[in-house]
CSV table of C-alpha atoms in Angstrom, one decimal:
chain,number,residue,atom,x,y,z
A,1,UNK,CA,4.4,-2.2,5.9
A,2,UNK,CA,3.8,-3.1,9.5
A,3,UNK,CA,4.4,-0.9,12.6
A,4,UNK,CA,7.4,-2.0,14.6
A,5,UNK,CA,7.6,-1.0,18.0
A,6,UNK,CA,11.7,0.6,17.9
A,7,UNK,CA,13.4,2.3,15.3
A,8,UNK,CA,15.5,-0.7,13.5
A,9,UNK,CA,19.2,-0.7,14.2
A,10,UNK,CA,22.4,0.9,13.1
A,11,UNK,CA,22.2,1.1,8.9
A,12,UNK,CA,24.5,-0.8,6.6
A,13,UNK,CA,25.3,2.6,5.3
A,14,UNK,CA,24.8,6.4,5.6
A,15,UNK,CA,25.5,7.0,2.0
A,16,UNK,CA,22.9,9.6,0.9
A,17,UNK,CA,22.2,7.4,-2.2
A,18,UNK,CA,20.8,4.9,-0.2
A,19,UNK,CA,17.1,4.0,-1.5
A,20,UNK,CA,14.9,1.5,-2.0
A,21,UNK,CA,14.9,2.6,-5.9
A,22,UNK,CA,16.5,5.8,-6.1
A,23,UNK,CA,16.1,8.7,-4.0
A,24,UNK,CA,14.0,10.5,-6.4
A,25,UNK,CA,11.8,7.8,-7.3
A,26,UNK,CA,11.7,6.4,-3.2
A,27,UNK,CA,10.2,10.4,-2.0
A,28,UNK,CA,8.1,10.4,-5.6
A,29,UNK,CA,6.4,7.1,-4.8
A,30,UNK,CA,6.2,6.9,-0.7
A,31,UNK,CA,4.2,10.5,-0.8
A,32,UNK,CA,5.5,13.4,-3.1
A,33,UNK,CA,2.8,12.4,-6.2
A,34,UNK,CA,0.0,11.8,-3.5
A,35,UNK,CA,0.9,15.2,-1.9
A,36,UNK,CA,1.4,17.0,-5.2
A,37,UNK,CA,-1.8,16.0,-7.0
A,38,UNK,CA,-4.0,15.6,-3.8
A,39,UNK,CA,-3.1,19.3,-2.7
A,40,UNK,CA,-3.9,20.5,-6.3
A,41,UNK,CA,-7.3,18.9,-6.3
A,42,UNK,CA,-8.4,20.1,-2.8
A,43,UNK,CA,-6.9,23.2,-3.7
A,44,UNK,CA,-9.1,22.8,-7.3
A,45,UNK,CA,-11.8,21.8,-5.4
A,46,UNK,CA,-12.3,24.2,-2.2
A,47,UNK,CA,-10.8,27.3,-3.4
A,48,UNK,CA,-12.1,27.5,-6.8
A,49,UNK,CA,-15.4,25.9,-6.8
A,50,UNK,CA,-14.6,23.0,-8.9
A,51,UNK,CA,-15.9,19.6,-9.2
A,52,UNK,CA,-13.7,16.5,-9.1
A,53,UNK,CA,-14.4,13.0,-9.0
A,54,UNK,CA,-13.5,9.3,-9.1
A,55,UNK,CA,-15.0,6.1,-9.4
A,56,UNK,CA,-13.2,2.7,-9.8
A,57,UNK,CA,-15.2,1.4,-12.7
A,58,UNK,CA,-13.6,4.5,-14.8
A,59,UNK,CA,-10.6,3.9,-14.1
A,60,UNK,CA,-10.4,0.3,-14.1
A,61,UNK,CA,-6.6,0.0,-16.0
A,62,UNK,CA,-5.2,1.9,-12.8
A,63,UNK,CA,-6.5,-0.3,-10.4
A,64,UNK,CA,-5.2,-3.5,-12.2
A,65,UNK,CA,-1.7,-1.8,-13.0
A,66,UNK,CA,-1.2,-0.4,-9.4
A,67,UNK,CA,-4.0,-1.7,-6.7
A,68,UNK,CA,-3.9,-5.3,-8.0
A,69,UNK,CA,-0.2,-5.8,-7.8
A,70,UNK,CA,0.6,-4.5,-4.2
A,71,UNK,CA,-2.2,-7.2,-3.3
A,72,UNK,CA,-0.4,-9.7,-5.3
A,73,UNK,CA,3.0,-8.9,-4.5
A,74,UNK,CA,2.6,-9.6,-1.0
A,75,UNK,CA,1.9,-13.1,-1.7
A,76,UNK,CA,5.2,-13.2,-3.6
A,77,UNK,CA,6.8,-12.0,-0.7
A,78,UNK,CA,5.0,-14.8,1.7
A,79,UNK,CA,4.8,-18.1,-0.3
A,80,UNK,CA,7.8,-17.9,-1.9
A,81,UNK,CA,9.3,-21.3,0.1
A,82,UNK,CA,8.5,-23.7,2.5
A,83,UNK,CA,10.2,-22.2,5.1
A,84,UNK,CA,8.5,-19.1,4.9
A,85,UNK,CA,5.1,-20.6,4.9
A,86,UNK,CA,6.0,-22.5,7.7
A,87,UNK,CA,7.4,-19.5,9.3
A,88,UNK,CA,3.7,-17.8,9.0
A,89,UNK,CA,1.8,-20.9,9.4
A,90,UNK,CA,-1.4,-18.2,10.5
A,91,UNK,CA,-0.9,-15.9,7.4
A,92,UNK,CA,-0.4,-19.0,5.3
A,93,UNK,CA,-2.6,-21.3,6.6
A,94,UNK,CA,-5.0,-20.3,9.1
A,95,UNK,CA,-6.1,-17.0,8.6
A,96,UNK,CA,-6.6,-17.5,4.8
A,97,UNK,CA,-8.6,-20.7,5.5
A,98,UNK,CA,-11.4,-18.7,7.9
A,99,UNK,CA,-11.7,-16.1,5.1
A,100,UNK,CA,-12.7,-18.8,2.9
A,101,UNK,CA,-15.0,-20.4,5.3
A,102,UNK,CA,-16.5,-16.7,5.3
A,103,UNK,CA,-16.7,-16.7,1.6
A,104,UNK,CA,-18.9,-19.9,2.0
A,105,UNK,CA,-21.1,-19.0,4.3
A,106,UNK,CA,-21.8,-16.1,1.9
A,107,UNK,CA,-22.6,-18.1,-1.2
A,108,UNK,CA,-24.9,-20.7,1.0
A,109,UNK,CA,-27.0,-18.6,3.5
A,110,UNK,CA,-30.7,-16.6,1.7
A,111,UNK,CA,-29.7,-13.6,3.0
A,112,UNK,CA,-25.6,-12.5,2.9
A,113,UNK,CA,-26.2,-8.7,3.3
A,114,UNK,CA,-25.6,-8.5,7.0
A,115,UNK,CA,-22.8,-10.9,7.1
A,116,UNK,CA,-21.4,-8.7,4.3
A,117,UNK,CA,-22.0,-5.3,6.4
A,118,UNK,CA,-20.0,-6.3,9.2
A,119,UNK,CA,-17.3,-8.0,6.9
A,120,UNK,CA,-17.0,-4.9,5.2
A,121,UNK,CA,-16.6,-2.8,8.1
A,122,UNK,CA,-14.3,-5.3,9.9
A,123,UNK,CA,-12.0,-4.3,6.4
A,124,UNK,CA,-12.3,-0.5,7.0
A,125,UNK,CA,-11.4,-0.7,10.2
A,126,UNK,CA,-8.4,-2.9,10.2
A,127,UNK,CA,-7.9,-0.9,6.7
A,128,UNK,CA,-7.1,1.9,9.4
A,129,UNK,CA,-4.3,0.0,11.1
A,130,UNK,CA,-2.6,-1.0,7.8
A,131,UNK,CA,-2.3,2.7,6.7
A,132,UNK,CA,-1.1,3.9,9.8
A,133,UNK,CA,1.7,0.8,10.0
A,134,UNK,CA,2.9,1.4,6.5
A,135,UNK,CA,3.5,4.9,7.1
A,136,UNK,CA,5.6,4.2,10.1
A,137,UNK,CA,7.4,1.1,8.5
A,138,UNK,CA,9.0,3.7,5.2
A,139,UNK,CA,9.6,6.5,7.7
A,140,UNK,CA,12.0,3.8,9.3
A,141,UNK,CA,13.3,2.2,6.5
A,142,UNK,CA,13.9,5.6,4.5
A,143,UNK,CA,15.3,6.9,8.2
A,144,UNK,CA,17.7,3.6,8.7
A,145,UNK,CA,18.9,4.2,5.3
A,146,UNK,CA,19.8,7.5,6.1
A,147,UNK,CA,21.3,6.8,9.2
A,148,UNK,CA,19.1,8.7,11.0
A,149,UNK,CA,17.3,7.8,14.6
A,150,UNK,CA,15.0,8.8,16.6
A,151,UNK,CA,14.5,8.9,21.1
A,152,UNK,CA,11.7,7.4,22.1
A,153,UNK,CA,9.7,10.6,22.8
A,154,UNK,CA,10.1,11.4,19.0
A,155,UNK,CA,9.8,7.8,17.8
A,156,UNK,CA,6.1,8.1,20.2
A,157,UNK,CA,5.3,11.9,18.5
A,158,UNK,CA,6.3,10.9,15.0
A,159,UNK,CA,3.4,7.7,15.3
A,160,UNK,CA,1.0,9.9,17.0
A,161,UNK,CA,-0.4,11.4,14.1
A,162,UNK,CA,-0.6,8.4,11.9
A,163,UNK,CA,-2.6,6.7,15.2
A,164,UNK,CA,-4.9,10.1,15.4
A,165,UNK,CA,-5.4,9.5,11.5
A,166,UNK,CA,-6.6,6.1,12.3
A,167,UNK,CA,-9.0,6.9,14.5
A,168,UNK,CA,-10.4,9.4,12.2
A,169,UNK,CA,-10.6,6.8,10.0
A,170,UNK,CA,-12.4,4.6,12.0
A,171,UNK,CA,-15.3,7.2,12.7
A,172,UNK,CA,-15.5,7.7,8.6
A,173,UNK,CA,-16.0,3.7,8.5
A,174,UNK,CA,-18.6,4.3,11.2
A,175,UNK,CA,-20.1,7.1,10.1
A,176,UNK,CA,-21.3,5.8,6.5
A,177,UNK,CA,-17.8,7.2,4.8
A,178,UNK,CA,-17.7,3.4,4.1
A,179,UNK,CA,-20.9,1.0,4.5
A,180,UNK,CA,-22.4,-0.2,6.2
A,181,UNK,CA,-23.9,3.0,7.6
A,182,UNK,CA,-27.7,1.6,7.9
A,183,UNK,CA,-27.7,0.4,11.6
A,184,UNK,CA,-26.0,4.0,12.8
A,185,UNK,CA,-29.4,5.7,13.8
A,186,UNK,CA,-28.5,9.6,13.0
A,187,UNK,CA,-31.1,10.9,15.5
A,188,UNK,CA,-29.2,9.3,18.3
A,189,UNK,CA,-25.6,9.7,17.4
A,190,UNK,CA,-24.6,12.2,14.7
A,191,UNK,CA,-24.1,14.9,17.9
A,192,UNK,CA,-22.2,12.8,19.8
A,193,UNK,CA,-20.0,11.6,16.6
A,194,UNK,CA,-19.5,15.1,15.6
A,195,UNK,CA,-17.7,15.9,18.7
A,196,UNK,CA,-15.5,13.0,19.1
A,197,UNK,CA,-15.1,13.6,15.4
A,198,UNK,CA,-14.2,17.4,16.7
A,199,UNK,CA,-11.9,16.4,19.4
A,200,UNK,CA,-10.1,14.0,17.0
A,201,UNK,CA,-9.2,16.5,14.3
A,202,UNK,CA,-8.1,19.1,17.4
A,203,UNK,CA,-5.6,16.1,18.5
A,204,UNK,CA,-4.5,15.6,14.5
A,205,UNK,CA,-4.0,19.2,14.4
A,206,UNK,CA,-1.6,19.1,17.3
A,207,UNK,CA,0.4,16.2,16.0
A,208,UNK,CA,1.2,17.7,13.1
A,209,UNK,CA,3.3,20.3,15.2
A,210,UNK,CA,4.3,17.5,17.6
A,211,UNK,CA,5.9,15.1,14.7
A,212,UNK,CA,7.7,18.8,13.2
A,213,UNK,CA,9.4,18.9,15.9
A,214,UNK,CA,10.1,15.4,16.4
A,215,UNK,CA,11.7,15.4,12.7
A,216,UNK,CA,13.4,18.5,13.7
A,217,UNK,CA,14.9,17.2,16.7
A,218,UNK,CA,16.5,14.4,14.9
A,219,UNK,CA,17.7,16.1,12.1
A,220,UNK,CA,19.1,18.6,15.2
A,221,UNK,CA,21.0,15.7,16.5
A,222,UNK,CA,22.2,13.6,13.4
A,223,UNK,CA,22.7,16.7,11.3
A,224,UNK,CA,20.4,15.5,8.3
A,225,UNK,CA,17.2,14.7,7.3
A,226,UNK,CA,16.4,13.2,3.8
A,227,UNK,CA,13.1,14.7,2.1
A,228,UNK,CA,11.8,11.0,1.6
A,229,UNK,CA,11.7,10.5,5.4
A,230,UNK,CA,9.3,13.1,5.7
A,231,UNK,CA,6.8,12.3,2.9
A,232,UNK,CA,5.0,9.4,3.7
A,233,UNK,CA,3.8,11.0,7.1
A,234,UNK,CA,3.3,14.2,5.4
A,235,UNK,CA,1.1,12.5,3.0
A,236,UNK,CA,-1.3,10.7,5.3
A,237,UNK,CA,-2.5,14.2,6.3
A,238,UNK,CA,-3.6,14.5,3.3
A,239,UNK,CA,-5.5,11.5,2.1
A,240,UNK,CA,-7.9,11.4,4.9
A,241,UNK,CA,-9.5,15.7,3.5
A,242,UNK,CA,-8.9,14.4,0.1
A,243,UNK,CA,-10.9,11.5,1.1
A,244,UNK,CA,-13.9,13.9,2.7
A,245,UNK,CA,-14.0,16.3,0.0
A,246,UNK,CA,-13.2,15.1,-3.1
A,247,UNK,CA,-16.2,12.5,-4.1
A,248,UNK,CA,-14.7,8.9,-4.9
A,249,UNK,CA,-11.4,10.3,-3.3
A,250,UNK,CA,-10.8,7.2,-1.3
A,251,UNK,CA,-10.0,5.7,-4.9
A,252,UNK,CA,-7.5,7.8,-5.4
A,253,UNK,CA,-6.4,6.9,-1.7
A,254,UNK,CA,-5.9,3.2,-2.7
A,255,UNK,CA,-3.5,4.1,-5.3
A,256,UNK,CA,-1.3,6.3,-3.6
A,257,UNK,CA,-1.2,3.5,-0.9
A,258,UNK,CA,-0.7,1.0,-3.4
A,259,UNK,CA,2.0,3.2,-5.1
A,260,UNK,CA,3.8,3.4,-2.1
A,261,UNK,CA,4.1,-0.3,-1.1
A,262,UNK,CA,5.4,-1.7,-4.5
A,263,UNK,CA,8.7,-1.0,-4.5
A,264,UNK,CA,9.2,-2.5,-1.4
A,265,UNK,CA,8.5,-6.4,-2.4
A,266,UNK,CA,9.8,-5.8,-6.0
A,267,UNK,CA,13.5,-4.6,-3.8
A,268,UNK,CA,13.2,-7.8,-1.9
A,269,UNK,CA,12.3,-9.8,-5.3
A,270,UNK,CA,15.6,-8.2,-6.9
A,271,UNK,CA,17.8,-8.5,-3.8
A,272,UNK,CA,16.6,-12.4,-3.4
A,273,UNK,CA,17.6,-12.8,-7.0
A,274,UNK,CA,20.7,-10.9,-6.7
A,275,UNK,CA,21.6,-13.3,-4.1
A,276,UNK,CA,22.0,-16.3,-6.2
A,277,UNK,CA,24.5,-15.1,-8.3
A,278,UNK,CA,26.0,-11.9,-9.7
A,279,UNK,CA,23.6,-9.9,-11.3
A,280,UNK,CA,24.0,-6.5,-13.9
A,281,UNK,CA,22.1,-3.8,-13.6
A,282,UNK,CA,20.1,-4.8,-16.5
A,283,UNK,CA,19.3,-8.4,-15.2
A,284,UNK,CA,17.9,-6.7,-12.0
A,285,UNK,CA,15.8,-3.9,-13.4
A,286,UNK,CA,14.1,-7.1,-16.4
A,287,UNK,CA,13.4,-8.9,-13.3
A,288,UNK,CA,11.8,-6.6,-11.1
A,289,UNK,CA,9.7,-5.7,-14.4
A,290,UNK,CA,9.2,-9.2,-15.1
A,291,UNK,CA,8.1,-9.4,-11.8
A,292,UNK,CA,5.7,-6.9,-11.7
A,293,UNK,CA,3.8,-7.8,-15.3
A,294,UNK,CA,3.7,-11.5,-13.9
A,295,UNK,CA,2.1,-9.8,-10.7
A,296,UNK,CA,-0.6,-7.6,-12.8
A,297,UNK,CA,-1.2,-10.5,-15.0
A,298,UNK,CA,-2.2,-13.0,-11.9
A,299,UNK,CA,-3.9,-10.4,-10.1
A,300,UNK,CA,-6.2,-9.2,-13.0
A,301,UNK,CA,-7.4,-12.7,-13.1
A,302,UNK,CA,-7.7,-13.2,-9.8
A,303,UNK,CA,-9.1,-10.3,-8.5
A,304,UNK,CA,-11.0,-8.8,-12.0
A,305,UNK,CA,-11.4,-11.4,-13.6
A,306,UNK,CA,-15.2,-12.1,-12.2
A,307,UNK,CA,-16.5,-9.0,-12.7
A,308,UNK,CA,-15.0,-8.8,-16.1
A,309,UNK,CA,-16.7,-11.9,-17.1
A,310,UNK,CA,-20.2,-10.4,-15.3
A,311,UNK,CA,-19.2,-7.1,-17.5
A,312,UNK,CA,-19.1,-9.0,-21.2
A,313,UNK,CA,-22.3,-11.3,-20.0
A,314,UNK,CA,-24.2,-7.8,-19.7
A,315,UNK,CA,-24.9,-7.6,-15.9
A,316,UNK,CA,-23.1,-4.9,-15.1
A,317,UNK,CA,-19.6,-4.3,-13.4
A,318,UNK,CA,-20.9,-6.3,-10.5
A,319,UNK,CA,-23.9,-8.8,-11.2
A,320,UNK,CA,-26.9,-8.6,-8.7
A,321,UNK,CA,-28.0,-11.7,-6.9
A,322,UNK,CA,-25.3,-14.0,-5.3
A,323,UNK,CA,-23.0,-13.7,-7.6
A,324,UNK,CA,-22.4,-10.4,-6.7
A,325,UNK,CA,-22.7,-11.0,-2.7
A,326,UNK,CA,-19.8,-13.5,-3.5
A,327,UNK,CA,-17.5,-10.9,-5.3
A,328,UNK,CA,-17.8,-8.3,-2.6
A,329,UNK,CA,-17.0,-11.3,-0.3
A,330,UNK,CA,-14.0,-12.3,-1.9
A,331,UNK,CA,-12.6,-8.5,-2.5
A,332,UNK,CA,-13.4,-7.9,1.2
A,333,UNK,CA,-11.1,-10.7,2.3
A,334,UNK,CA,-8.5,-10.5,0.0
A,335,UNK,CA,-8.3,-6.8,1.5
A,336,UNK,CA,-8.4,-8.4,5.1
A,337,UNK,CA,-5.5,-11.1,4.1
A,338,UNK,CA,-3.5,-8.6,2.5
A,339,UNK,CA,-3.7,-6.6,5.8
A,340,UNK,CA,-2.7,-9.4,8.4
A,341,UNK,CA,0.2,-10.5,6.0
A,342,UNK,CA,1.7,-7.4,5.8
A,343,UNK,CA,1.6,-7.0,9.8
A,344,UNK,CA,3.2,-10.5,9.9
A,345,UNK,CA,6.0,-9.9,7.2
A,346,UNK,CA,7.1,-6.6,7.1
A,347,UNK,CA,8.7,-6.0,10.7
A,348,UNK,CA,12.0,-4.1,10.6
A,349,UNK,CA,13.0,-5.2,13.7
A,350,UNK,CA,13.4,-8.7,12.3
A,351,UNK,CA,16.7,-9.0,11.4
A,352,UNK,CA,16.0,-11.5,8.4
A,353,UNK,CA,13.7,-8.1,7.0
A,354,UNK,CA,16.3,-6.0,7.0
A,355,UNK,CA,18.4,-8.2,5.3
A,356,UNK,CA,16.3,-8.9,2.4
A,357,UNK,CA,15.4,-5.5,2.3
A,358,UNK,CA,18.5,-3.9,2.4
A,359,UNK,CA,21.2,-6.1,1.2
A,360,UNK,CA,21.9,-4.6,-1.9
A,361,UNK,CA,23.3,-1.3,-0.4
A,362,UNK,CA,26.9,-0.8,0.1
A,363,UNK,CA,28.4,-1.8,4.1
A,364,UNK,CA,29.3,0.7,6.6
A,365,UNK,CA,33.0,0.6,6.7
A,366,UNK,CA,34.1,-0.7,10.4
């Protein structure tokens, strides 16, 4: 969900059964798992000496169950009429229509690799911006739900941390925590990356206090605080050690990320549907499941369906040679799509966002 530069206006409702799903399930999937199981593992890991790991070819059915779909799903959200499309004529159109021109020049050119590098380090770095943006955009949707907002000194502290995170991230992209790492010469800048790196984690230590109180503040002022509205900052301090220590952690970051972001389109998939006509409870949970199998299904082709094919021909989970130059070329900018959409349709300031997104809860009485 994209970063929105104010807190979105007065809620529909203050009711503290307000969610996106349910409460429960809204602080379980926007950061309480991620915390829970990330914390347990670093604590596994530095504290006791063992030895975790992850690797996406091993654990292939989660990707396609809960990576693929959030990729997919924001498609849903985007192309679902003319009007939108025309609406986003650069995330429709334009944008999508470079990345395939990139694509091509992959396939035709002897030697893809460096295009590829810089391809795949534009990704991490805008990958930075995304998780910083989501994490922003459920603290205020889980806040406007509650009722709850923030000055704009805490609105500024609450997104400092999430903007320190980012650049942390950017010096793991740069650094070799993502590749391409090759044309960093170590000799000549691992000092002077280890003490920006230094400085960075001082300032990330300090937010952490900062945002506290900022959260504290508000809940000073409005008298409440729901847990959810604290989770998905809380757990972006912890992707980014589980992500250093834990080899293949960054896996596991993609699905917390991923597990995160789904309820959000499926909402605005139900509430769209809900709006056509009176809908049970049962009609809207089938279609929001309905929804999501169609968005697995489409996605496992789309995105796995390649490499599957490579698998069963016996060359491996990615083939060598251009096929597999093509592949990384099309995961790449699917990622880098996926990232610009989000920024272009998931603004809570819009008022037509908030509506979709929150028009199943009950109105404020006047």
């Amino acid at each position: 969900m994209a970063e929105s530069n104010k807190s979105p206006t007065a809620p529909a409702t203050q009711d503290p059964s307000a969610a996106i799903t349910t409460p429960f399930w809204d602080g379980f999937l926007s950061g309480g798992f991620s915390l829970v199981a990330m914390v347990s593992l670093l604590v596994y890991e530095l504290a006791f000496g063992g030895a975790s790991s992850f690797q996406a070819g091993d654990w292939i059915a989660l990707t396609i169950l809960i990576n693929t779909p959030h990729f997919m799903a924001s498609y849903r959200v985007l192309y679902v009429s003319r009007e939108q499309i025309a609406a986003h004529q650069w995330a429709t159109i334009f944008v999508p229509l470079m990345l395939v021109s990139v694509i091509v020049l992959c396939a035709s050119v002897d030697q893809p690799g460096p295009i590829l590098h810089w391809l795949i380090l534009a990704n991490s770095i805008y990958l930075a911006w995304h998780y910083a943006g989501q994490t922003w955009g459920m603290v205020a949707s889980f806040s406007h739900m509650a009722g709850l907002q923030y000055t704009p000194r805490e609105r500024f502290l609450l997104r400092a941390g999430p903007r320190a995170l980012l650049t942390l991230h950017v010096l793991f992209a740069l650094t070799g925590r993502f590749p391409p790492s090759a044309w960093i010469d170590p000799k000549t800048y691992v000092s002077g990356f280890t003490m920006v790196t230094q400085l960075v984690l001082v300032i990330i230590g300090l937010t952490i206090g900062l945002g506290a109180w900022a959260f504290y503040s508000a809940r000073a002022r409005s008298g409440r605080l729901p847990l959810r509205v604290v989770l998905p900052w809380a757990a972006l301090y912890v992707w980014y050690p589980f992500w250093y220590f834990v080899p293949g952690g960054f896996f596991f970051v993609q699905l917390a990320h991923a597990l995160q972001y789904l309820a959000f389109p499926l909402r605005i998939e139900v509430n769209r549907y809900a709006a056509q006509a009176p809908r049970t409870s049962a009609q809207k949970k089938i279609r929001a499941g309905a929804v999501y199998i169609g968005l697995v299904l489409v996605g496992a082709v789309i995105l796995h369906g390649p490499p599957l094919a490579t698998h069963a021909l016996g060359q491996g989970w990615y083939s060598t040679g251009t096929i597999r130059m093509i592949l990384v070329a099309l995961t790449s900018c699917v990622g880098i799509h996926h990232y610009f959409v989000d920024g272009a349709i998931w603004r809570l300031r819009n008022p037509e966002v908030r509506r979709q997104l929150f028009s199943h809860l009950p109105e404020r009485p006047a």
